[in-house]
Structure formats: C-alpha cells, structure tokens
Backbone as a ProteinNet text record, in pm:
[ID]
protein_1_A
[PRIMARY]
MHKARLEDINKLFLEYRRLFEARDAEQIADFYRFPLHYYFSNGKKSELSREYFIGRVKKLLHLYQTLGVTQIVGAVTDVIELNENTSLATLNWVLLDASGEKPRQIYSAITRYMVCEFDGELKINGLIGVNETKQLKYAIKGRS
[TERTIARY]
13993.1	14094.4	14134.1	14075.2	14116.4	14208.4	14220.8	14280.2	14465.8	14378.4	14515.6	14655.3	14526.5	14625.6	14691.5	14636.4	14803.6	14859.9	14902	14937.2	15052.7	15018.8	15102.4	15207.2	15165.1	15261.8	15325.5	15288.8	15373.2	15500.5	15429.1	15574.7	15654.5	15573.3	15663.1	15781	15752.9	15798.9	15896	15886.3	16027.5	16038.4	16018	16180.2	16233.4	16179.5	16249.2	16341.9	16285	16412.5	16530.6	16498.6	16619.5	16666.5	16646.5	16754.9	16794.1	16725.9	16814.4	16979.7	16890.3	16999.9	17114.3	17097.1	17223.8	17291.4	17208.4	17304.5	17277.2	17150.1	17142.4	17075.3	17133.3	17108.4	16963.1	17056.6	16965.4	16853.3	16819.6	16728.3	16605	16629.7	16590.6	16493.1	16519.2	16500	16343.5	16392	16283.3	16178.6	16156.2	16007.7	15968.3	16036.8	15949.3	15870.8	15825.8	15769.3	15797.2	15845.5	15940.2	15849.5	15890.7	15947.3	15822.7	15917.6	15884.2	15812.4	15798.7	15720.1	15747.1	15847.5	15882.2	15859.7	15809.7	15732	15830.8	15896.1	15990.3	15898	16036.9	15950.1	15973.4	15993.3	16013.5	15879.9	15791.5	15732.9	15764.9	15845.7	15867.6	15847.5	15824	15782.3	15900.5	15918	15997.8	15974	16043.2	15983.6	16155.8	16157.9	16230.3	16299.5	16370.5	16403.6	16512.5	16498.6	16534.1	16681.2	16768.5	16878.1	16923	16828.2	16921.6	16858	16738.5	16707.6	16792.7	16876.9	16961.8	17063.1	17085.2	17237.2	17248.6	17043.2	17060.4	17060.8	17001.2	16982.8	17170.6	17179.9	17361.5	17401.8	17382.8	17434.5	17370	17277.3	17165	17271.3	17281.3	17325.8	17478.3	17516.1	17686.5	17679.7	17569.7	17544.2	17538.4	17472.9	17417	17533.4	17601.6	17769.2	17829.5	17806	17931.5	17833.4	17706.7	17704.9	17691.1	17755.3	17719.3	17580.1	17523.2	17370.9	17409.7	17393.8	17380.4	17259.3	17156.5	16982.3	16883.9	16771.1	16656.9	16485.8	16461.3	16339.7	16208.4	16189.4	16062.5	15909.1	15808.6	15653.1	15583.3	15426.3	15400.1	15263.2	15256.8	15183.6	15010.7	15024.7	14923.7	14919.7	14733.9	14723.1	14603.8	14618.8	14431.4	14464.3	14375.9	14323.4	14227.2	14325.3	14271.8	14205.5	14194.5	14098.5	14145	14018.4	14069.6	14218.2	14319.4	14481.9	14566.8	14535.7	14638.4	14559.4	14718.5	14698.6	14836.5	14781.1	14909.6	14967.5	15064.6	15107.5	15189.8	15200.2	15302.2	15398.4	15541	15645.1	15682.4	15750.3	15788	15966.5	16046	16183.6	16278.8	16315.7	16435.7	16534	16705.2	16816.5	16893.1	16972	17042.9	17151.5	17259.5	17392.4	17365.1	17402.5	17375	17462.4	17633	17738.7	17774.8	17690.1	17735.9	17641.6	17688.7	17658.9	17466.5	17449.5	17308.3	17294	17155.3	17144.1	17111.3	17163.9	17156.6	17078.8	16988.1	16932.5	17026.8	17037.1	17142.9	16968	16908.7	16735.4	16663.8	16515.5	16432.1	16335.9	16299.9	16172.4	16086.1	15973	15849.5	15871.7	15806.1	15812.3	15685.3	15591.8	15511.4	15512.6	15476.4	15478.5	15309.5	15323.4	15224.2	15241.5	15161.1	15195.1	15046.9	15035.8	14970.6	15026.7	14904.2	14930.2	14914.2	15036.1	15043.9	15173.5	15045.4	15090.9	15086.2	15012.2	14956.7	15048.4	15103.9	15234.5	15202.6	15199.7	15283.1	15406.5	15376	15485	15523.7	15594.5	15605.9	15575.1	15474.2	15436.4	15477.2	15477.5	15543.6	15620.2	15687.4	15770.9	15737.6	15684.5	15713	15781.5	15861.5	15969.7	15865.4	15887	15829.2	15931.3	15993.8	16123.4	16241	16254.2	16394.4	16489.5	16554.3	16632.8	16679.6	16583.9	16590.1	16678.8	16602.6	16673.8	16812.9	16828.4	16941.8	17048.8	17026.8	17098.6	17095.6	17020.4	17067.2	17152.9	17147	17234.5	17370.3	17349.4	17492	17570.4	17532.5	17590.2	17578.7	17546.3	17566.7	17633.1	17734.7	17861.3	18002.3	18002.2	18089.5	18125.2
1390.7	1278.6	1265.7	1198.9	1071	1157	1134.9	1266.7	1142.6	1033.5	923.1	912.5	903.1	943	1033.9	1146.1	1303.1	1258.3	1225.1	1154.2	1085.6	989.7	863.5	925.1	975	1112.8	1160.2	1264.9	1293.6	1240.5	1128.4	1070.5	993.8	969.9	894.3	1017.3	1175.1	1172.9	1311	1285.3	1278.9	1199.9	1096.1	967.9	961	1024.9	1030.6	1130.2	1260.6	1384	1340.2	1324.7	1190.5	1109.6	1012.7	976.2	1044.3	1111.8	1239.7	1289.8	1346.5	1410.9	1302.9	1161.2	1093.7	1052.4	1086.1	1035.6	881	868.1	678.9	682	644.2	608.2	466.9	338.1	247.1	228.2	300.4	315.3	400.7	545.1	610.1	581.2	461.4	417.4	256.9	251.3	188.3	236.2	432	441.5	454.3	406.7	374.2	273.5	235.9	160.9	138.5	33.3	46.5	-138.2	-24.5	89.3	216.7	330	460.3	571.5	600	681.1	807.8	851.2	1017	1130.5	1213.7	1302.7	1457.3	1426.4	1594.5	1698.3	1780.6	1919	2011.5	1918.9	1966.6	1915.2	1803.2	1781.2	1635.6	1595.1	1393.9	1328.4	1202.5	1170.7	980.9	937.3	827.8	683.1	576.2	507.1	427	472.9	468.7	306.6	233.8	138.4	168.2	49.3	89.9	114.4	84.6	84.9	192.8	232.9	380.7	491.1	464.9	528.9	504.2	528.1	460.9	521	543.2	633.4	808	802.5	935.5	999.2	929.1	1001.8	1058.8	924.7	922.5	1091.2	1081.4	1227.3	1360.3	1340.5	1433.8	1451.8	1371	1322.1	1472.8	1417.9	1435	1565.2	1601.5	1787.1	1815.9	1779.4	1840.5	1864.9	1791	1823.9	1885.4	1883.5	2033.7	2169.4	2115.3	2245.5	2294.4	2201.6	2222.7	2220	2120.4	2074.8	2013.7	2049	2024.4	1957.5	2029.7	2001.6	2038.9	1926.8	1948.2	1969.8	2077.7	2068.4	2031.5	1999.1	1912.2	1952.3	2075.8	2080.5	2032.9	1905.2	1869	2028	2076.7	2207.1	2149.3	2080.1	2032.8	1883.6	1771.1	1702.3	1675.6	1567.7	1587.2	1417.3	1398.3	1274.4	1195.2	1131.8	1099.8	1009.2	899.1	758.7	648.4	645.4	552.2	495	475.5	456.4	518.4	607.6	704.7	875	920.5	1048.1	1111.7	1267.8	1345.2	1455.6	1411.2	1496.3	1575.8	1735.6	1853.1	1874.4	1843.7	1943.8	2020.4	2119.8	2270.4	2224.4	2207.5	2130.3	2230.7	2318.4	2380.9	2345.7	2340.4	2273	2412.1	2379.3	2496.5	2428.3	2505.6	2537.1	2525.5	2436.7	2432.6	2456.7	2506.2	2428.1	2590.3	2690.6	2817.5	2875.5	2972.3	3015.5	3025.3	3051.7	3014.9	2985.6	2901.4	2858.6	2915.4	2888	2971.5	2890.8	2945	2912	2871	2757.4	2715.1	2717.1	2667.6	2704.5	2615.6	2634.4	2567.1	2514.2	2385	2387.3	2317.7	2268.4	2237.3	2079	1947.6	1856.2	1769.8	1693.8	1637.4	1517.1	1435.8	1273.1	1170.3	1119	1015.4	911	920.1	817.7	703.8	557.1	489.8	350.3	346.1	255.4	78.3	36.6	-72.3	-180.6	-334.6	-425.2	-394.6	-260.9	-227.9	-111.3	-63.8	19.4	157.3	258.3	310.7	375.7	377.7	380.8	517.7	582	659.7	594.4	624.3	528.6	626.9	770.8	844.2	993	1000.8	1167.4	1280.4	1342.7	1505	1574.1	1650	1727.8	1877.7	1950.8	2090.4	2224.3	2199.8	2312.6	2335.7	2199.3	2148.9	2138.3	2127.8	2119.2	2253.2	2309.2	2496.7	2557.7	2533.9	2571.6	2498.2	2460.5	2371	2430.4	2426.1	2487.7	2592.9	2703.8	2867.7	2862.1	2730.8	2767.1	2698.1	2642.3	2579	2673	2768.3	2865.9	3020.3	2961.4	3065.7	3040	2896.8	2914.3	2927.7	2918.2	2932.6	3141.2
-2227.7	-2162.5	-2030	-2020.5	-1872.6	-1775.7	-1685.4	-1595.5	-1587	-1597.4	-1585.1	-1705.6	-1773.9	-1890.7	-1927.3	-1848.1	-1897.8	-1790.6	-1691.8	-1584.4	-1634	-1749.8	-1776.7	-1838.3	-1951.2	-2073.5	-2016.9	-1847	-1842.9	-1773.4	-1717.9	-1646.3	-1758.8	-1858.2	-1931.2	-2013.5	-2039.3	-2077	-1958	-1861.8	-1725.6	-1806.6	-1768.4	-1767	-1899.9	-2020.2	-2127	-2146.4	-2086.4	-2044.7	-1979	-1883.1	-1787.5	-1879.3	-1968.5	-2035	-2164.2	-2182.8	-2250.9	-2159.2	-2075.4	-2048.1	-1991.2	-1970.8	-1895.3	-2057.9	-2195.5	-2303.9	-2291.9	-2309	-2333.2	-2481.8	-2532.2	-2658.7	-2708.5	-2622.6	-2599	-2574.7	-2398.6	-2329.1	-2423	-2477.1	-2539.4	-2584.5	-2708	-2841.8	-2733.9	-2613.6	-2561.3	-2544.7	-2561.6	-2547	-2676.4	-2735.7	-2909.3	-2936.2	-3017.3	-3056.1	-3238.9	-3295.6	-3395.5	-3476	-3673.3	-3678.2	-3691.4	-3679.7	-3571.1	-3733.5	-3714.7	-3805.3	-3766.6	-3857.6	-3821.1	-3950.6	-3902.3	-4000.5	-3960.2	-4078.7	-4089.9	-4084.3	-4078.5	-4028.2	-4220.1	-4324.7	-4405.8	-4539.2	-4444	-4479.4	-4540.7	-4523.7	-4571.9	-4448	-4489.8	-4449	-4406.7	-4307.9	-4280.4	-4225.9	-4233.6	-4146.7	-4086.7	-4001.2	-3898.9	-3801.1	-3852	-3782.8	-3622.8	-3528.7	-3408.1	-3410.8	-3522.8	-3485.8	-3574.9	-3668.2	-3771.6	-3617.8	-3576	-3486.5	-3380.6	-3315	-3215.8	-3283.4	-3413.2	-3423.1	-3465.4	-3541.2	-3494.7	-3389.7	-3271.6	-3093.8	-3095.8	-3130.1	-3088.9	-3131.2	-3247.5	-3321	-3281.6	-3255.5	-3158.3	-3069.7	-2942.9	-2831.5	-2842.6	-2919	-2964	-2968.7	-3056.1	-3075.1	-2932.6	-2907	-2749.2	-2672.6	-2699.8	-2594.6	-2683.8	-2795.7	-2840.8	-2832.4	-2818.7	-2738.6	-2624.9	-2524.3	-2402.7	-2292.3	-2368.5	-2322.5	-2139.7	-2075.7	-1893.4	-1848.3	-1976.2	-1866.3	-1953.4	-1953.7	-2087.1	-2020.8	-2016.9	-1977.4	-2033.7	-2045.7	-2124.9	-2083.7	-2135.6	-2061.7	-2184.7	-2148.7	-2232.3	-2170.4	-2357.1	-2323.1	-2406.5	-2451.8	-2520.6	-2516.6	-2519	-2549.4	-2632	-2713.3	-2835	-2803.6	-2729.1	-2780.9	-2899.1	-2990.1	-3072.1	-3105.3	-3004.5	-2991.8	-2821.5	-2788.3	-2714.5	-2617.6	-2704.7	-2718.5	-2774.2	-2837.4	-2959.5	-2857.5	-2872.8	-2786.8	-2866.1	-2900.9	-2994.1	-2927.9	-2802.4	-2756.7	-2765.2	-2799.3	-2751.1	-2696.2	-2704.3	-2597.2	-2646.8	-2525.6	-2571.3	-2460.9	-2530.4	-2528.2	-2476.4	-2393.3	-2378.9	-2278.9	-2396.7	-2388.4	-2338.9	-2186.1	-2094.8	-2078.1	-2080.5	-2004.2	-1879.2	-1777.8	-1647.2	-1536.4	-1634.6	-1575.3	-1491	-1506.5	-1500.7	-1358.5	-1282.2	-1194.4	-1246	-1336.2	-1395.1	-1523.8	-1537.3	-1673.7	-1767.5	-1843.5	-2065.7	-2095.3	-2132.4	-2289	-2418.3	-2463.4	-2573	-2657.8	-2649.1	-2764	-2701.8	-2752.2	-2751.3	-2813.7	-2872.7	-2978	-2929.3	-3041.7	-3027.5	-3094.2	-3025.1	-3064.8	-3051.9	-3151.2	-3133.1	-3109.5	-3087.2	-3017.5	-3048.2	-3129.6	-3120.2	-3017.5	-2873.3	-2815	-2787.5	-2826.9	-2794.1	-2718.1	-2651.3	-2539.7	-2610.9	-2626.3	-2695.2	-2587.7	-2586.7	-2467.1	-2324.5	-2279.9	-2174.5	-2103.2	-2184.7	-2178.7	-2295.1	-2220.5	-2375.4	-2445	-2539.3	-2647.8	-2746.9	-2791.4	-2890.3	-3027.4	-3100.6	-3242.3	-3325	-3339.9	-3459.1	-3369.6	-3467.5	-3408.7	-3498.1	-3467.8	-3621	-3526.6	-3663	-3643.9	-3647.5	-3546.6	-3596	-3599.7	-3544.5	-3560.9	-3462	-3462.2	-3366.8	-3500.6	-3572.3	-3676.8	-3713.2	-3698.2	-3747.5	-3588.5	-3496.1	-3374.1	-3321.2	-3396.1	-3340.1	-3462.5	-3621.5	-3705.5	-3634.2	-3582.4	-3530.8	-3447.4	-3313.9	-3188.7	-3257.7	-3341.2	-3383.9	-3471.2	-3532.3	-3636.8	-3491.3	-3397.2	-3283.9	-3221.6	-3214.5	-3179.8	-3241.3	-3392	-3449.9	-3498.5
[MASK]
++++++++++++++++++++++++++++++++++++++++++++++++++++++++++++++++++++++++++++++++++++++++++++++++++++++++++++++++++++++++++++++++++++++++++++++++

C-alpha cells in the first residue's frame, strides 16, 4: 500500500468522525458514493439511496444522544488494497461519554468500509457492518 493512500484514508476518517461528533447527517453523507452498498452483519445486502442513508444516520445520531455519546474515537486498524483505486479499511470505533471528570466508554464496534478513488477524491462506496448493531443493542439494554 502506498503511504500517501494510507494517509488519505486516515484523513478521510478523521474528518468523518468529526462530523459524527457534530451530528451532521447531511455532511456525513457527502463522504459516500450513492447508491451505497451496505452489507449487514446478518448477511443481508442492500443498496441505499442518499435520502434513505441520511434518515438512518439521523436515527443513529439520535441513539448516540440518548446514550450520552459526546466523543467518538476511531482508529484505522487495517487497510487492504484491493486494486489501484479501491481499499478495504477496517476501523475500530470507541464511543465515549466525555462529559464527566473521566471519559466513560459506552461501547466499541468494528466497521469496514470500501473506499474508492472517484473523480479525484476518496469516497466510501461500500459499508460492511461487523458488530455495531450488537454492541449498540447491548449499550441500550445497559441503560434500561
């Protein structure tokens, strides 16, 4: 993998994370190429439109607010170069409540992203759910 590509992927997800913290679903969608190919953790696959995706992100952001997420830390843990324009990036997301004296982890989850260079910029072309749905359910159950 070219060092420049790895740096670009890291920059992409740093900005992506910042917009999740800012709770801006419209701008989060700008990181994606639509229709988006989404692979659910249960094995199903779906093609999502931008409008549908934004609605799902708004619901997720609402859940984050309900759970008290104030900070998100994301680390690129692996990148596989699939071809000269496409990479598979694995990220570990840690969602925190940093409003207290010491940050409290709400949950962590792994997500994989198909990242492609398209019209001279990196875009997320595919989203692969690994375990966030399960982790989110555990976090919600823990609040009850």
